[in-house]
Tab-separated table of C-alpha atoms in Angstrom:
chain	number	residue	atom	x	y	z
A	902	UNK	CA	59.266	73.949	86.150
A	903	UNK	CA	62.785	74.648	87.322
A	904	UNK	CA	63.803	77.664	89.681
A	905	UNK	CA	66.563	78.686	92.417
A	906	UNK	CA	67.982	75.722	94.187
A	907	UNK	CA	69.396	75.840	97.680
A	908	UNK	CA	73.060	74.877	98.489
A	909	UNK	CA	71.816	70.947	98.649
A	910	UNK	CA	69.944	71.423	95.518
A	911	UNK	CA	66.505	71.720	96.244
A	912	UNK	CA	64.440	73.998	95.125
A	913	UNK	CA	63.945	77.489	97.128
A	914	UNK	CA	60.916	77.813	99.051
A	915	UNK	CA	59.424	81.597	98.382
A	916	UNK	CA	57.825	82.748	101.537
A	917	UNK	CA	55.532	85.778	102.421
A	918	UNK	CA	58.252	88.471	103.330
A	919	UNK	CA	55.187	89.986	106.017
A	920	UNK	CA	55.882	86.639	108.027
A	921	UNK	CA	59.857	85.700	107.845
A	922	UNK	CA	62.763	87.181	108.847
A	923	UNK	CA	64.255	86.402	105.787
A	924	UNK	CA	63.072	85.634	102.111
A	925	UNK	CA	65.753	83.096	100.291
A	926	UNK	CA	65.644	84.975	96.311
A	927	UNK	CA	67.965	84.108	93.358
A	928	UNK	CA	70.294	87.428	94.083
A	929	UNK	CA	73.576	87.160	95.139
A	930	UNK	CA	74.850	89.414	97.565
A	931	UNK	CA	78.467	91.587	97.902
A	932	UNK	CA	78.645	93.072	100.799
A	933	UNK	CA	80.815	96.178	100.717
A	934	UNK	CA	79.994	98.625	103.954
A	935	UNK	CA	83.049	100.500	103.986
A	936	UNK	CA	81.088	102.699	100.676
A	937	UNK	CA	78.674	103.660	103.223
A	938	UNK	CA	80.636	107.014	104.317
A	939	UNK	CA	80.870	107.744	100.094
A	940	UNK	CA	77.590	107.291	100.599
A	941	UNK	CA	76.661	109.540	103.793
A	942	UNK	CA	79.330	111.963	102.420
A	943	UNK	CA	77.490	112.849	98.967
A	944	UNK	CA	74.413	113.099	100.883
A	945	UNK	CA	76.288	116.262	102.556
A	946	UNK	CA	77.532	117.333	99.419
A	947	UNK	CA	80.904	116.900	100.629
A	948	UNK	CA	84.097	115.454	98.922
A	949	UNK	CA	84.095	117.451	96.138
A	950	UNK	CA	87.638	118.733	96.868
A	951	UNK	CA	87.217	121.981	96.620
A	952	UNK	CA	89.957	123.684	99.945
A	953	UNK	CA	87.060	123.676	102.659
A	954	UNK	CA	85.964	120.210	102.148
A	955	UNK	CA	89.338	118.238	99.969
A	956	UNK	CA	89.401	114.590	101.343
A	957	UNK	CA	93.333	114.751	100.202
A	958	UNK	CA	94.055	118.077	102.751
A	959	UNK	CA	91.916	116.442	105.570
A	960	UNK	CA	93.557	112.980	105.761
A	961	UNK	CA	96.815	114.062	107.091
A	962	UNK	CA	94.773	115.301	109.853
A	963	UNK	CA	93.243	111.839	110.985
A	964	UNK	CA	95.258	109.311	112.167
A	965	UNK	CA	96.793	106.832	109.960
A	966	UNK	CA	94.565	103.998	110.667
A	967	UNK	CA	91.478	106.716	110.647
A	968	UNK	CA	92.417	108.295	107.252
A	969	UNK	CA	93.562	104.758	105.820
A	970	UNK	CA	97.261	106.340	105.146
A	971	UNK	CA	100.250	103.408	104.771
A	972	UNK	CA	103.115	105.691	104.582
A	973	UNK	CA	103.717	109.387	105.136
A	974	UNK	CA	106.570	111.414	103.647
A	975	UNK	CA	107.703	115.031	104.084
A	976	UNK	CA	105.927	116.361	101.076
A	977	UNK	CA	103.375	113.847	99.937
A	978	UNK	CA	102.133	110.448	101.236
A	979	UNK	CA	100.211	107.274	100.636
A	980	UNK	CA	96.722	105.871	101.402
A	981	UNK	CA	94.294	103.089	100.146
A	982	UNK	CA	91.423	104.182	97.769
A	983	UNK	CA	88.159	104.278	99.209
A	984	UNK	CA	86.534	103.274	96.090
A	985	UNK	CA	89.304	100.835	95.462
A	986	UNK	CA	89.456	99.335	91.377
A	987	UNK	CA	91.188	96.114	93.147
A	988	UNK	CA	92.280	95.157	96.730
A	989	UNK	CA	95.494	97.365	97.333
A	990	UNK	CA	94.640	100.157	95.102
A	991	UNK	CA	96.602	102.907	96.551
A	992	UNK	CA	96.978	106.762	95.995
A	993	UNK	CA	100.146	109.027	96.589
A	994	UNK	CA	98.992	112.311	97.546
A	995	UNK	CA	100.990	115.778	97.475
A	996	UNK	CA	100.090	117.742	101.242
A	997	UNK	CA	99.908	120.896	98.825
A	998	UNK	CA	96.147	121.282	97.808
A	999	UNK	CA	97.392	121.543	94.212
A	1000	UNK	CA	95.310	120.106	91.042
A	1001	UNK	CA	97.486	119.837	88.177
A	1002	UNK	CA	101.184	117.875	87.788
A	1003	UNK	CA	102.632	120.746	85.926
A	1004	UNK	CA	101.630	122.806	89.569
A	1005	UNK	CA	103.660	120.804	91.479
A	1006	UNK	CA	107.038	121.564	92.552
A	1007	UNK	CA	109.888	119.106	91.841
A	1008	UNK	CA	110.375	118.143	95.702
A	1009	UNK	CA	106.700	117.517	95.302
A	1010	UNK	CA	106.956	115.484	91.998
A	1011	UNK	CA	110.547	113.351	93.468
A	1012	UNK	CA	108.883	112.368	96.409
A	1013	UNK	CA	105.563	111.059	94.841
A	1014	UNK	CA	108.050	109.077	92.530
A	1015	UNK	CA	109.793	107.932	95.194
A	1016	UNK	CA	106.699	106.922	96.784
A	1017	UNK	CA	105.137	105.020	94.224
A	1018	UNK	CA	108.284	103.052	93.667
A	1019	UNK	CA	108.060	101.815	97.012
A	1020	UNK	CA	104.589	100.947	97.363
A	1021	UNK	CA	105.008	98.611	93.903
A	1022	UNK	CA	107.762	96.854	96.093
A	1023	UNK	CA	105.069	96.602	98.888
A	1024	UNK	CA	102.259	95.582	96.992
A	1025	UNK	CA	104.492	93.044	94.816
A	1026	UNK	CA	105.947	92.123	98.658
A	1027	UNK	CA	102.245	91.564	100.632
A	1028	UNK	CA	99.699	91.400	97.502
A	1029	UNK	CA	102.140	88.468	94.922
A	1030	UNK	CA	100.722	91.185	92.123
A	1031	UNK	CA	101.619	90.538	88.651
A	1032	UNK	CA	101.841	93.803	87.369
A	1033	UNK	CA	100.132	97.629	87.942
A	1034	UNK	CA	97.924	100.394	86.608
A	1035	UNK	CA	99.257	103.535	87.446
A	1036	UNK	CA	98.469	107.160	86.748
A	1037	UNK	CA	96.700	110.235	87.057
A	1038	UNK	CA	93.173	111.881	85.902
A	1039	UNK	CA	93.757	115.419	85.824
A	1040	UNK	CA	90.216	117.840	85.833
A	1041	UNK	CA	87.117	116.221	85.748
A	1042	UNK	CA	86.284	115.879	82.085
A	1043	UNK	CA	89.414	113.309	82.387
A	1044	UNK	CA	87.597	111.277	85.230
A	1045	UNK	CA	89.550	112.863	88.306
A	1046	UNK	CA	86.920	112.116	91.030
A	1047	UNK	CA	88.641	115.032	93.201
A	1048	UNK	CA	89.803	117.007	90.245
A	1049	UNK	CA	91.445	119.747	92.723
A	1050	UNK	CA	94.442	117.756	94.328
A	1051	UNK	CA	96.637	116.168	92.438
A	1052	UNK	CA	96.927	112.549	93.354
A	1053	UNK	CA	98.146	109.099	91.311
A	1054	UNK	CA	96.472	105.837	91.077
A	1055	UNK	CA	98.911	102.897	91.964
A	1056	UNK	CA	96.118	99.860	91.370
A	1057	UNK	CA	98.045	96.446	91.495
A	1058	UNK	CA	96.899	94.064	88.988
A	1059	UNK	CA	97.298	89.903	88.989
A	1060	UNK	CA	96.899	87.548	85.914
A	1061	UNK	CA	93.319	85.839	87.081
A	1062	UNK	CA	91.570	88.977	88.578
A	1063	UNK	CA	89.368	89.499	85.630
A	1064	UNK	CA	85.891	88.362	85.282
A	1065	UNK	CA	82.449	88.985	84.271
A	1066	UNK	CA	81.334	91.282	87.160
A	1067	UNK	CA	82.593	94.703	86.177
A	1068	UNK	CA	81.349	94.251	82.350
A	1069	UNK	CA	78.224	92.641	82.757
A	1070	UNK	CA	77.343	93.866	86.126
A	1071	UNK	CA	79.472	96.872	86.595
A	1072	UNK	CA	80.755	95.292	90.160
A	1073	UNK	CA	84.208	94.653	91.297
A	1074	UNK	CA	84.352	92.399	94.075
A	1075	UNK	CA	86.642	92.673	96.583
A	1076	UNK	CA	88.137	89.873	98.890
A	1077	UNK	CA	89.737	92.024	101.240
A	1078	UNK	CA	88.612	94.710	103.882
A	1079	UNK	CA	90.485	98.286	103.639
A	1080	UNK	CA	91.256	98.280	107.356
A	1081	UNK	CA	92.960	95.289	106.619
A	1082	UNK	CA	94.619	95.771	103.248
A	1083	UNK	CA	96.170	99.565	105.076
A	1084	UNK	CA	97.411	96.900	107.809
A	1085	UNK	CA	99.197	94.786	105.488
A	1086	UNK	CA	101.220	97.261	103.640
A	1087	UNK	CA	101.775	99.777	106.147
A	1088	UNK	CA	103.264	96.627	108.186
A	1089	UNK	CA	105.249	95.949	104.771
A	1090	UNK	CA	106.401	99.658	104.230
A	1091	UNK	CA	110.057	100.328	104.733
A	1092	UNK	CA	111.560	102.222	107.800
A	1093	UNK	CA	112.968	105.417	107.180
């Protein structure tokens, strides 16, 4: 009978979980914490971004480091994903609580341009990516998780970074904590 094998290759020993601190099992584990205010948020019911509880209008509030922003301009700015597709994935934000890309005014639409040209540079600068998804969901029925401010997807992309996980499993594993991704391409973002 074969089974689980430690890291020298014997088998796993199953213990009562009433007696030990810890039970060795056949699951492997991704630890992610940083989804643990998603989490405590849609407990709330907030985040729906709707004006009196937008996660886009209340960002520019926090601090930089707080709100994980990497660049700020006059009309929009820049911050990592929270529920980031790969390390890096960034989103360039209008201030204007505005849903829809044909609501936007053309200061608005330059500088998210502008902005997303310069955080390719950065992520192609800190990141070595290979290429980028970039876009926009607009309304819910075409998967905008905060359908009612505008904001576009920037999700740097590298040749190896597919595998199994998000088909079979429907996890992306990340290498890299957000605190420390904002860090490296706010450091990397251009001065004014």
């Amino acid at each position: 009978m074969s089974g689980p094998l430690d890291d020298e290759g014997d088998p796993l020993e199953i213990r009562d979980a009433a007696t030990q601190a810890a039970v060795p099992d056949a699951f492997q584990r991704l630890w992610n914490p940083h989804r643990m205010a998603y989490i405590d948020a849609g407990r709330a019911g907030e985040g729906r971004g709707h004006r009196d509880d937008c996660p886009f209008c209340e960002a520019p509030r926090k601090s930089d480091r707080e709100a994980l922003i990497v660049a700020r301009g006059e009309h929009a700015y820049v911050l990592l994903n929270l529920y980031p597709y790969n390390n890096g994935h960034l989103l360039v934000c209008p201030y204007r609580h505005v849903p829809l890309y044909d609501e936007a005014t053309p200061d608005e639409l330059r500088e998210i341009g502008e902005l997303t040209q310069t955080a390719m540079r950065v992520l192609r600068q800190v990141s070595h990516c290979d290429g980028f998804n970039i876009g926009m969901n607009q309304g819910e029925v075409a998967g905008a998780g905060v359908a009612a401010h505008l904001h576009q997807h920037i999700v740097p992309r590298w040749q190896s970074d597919a595998n199994f996980f998000p088909i079979i499993a429907r996890t992306k594993s990340l290498s890299q904590m957000l605190g420390e991704t904002r860090r490296l391409v706010a450091e990397g973002w251009p001065e004014h």
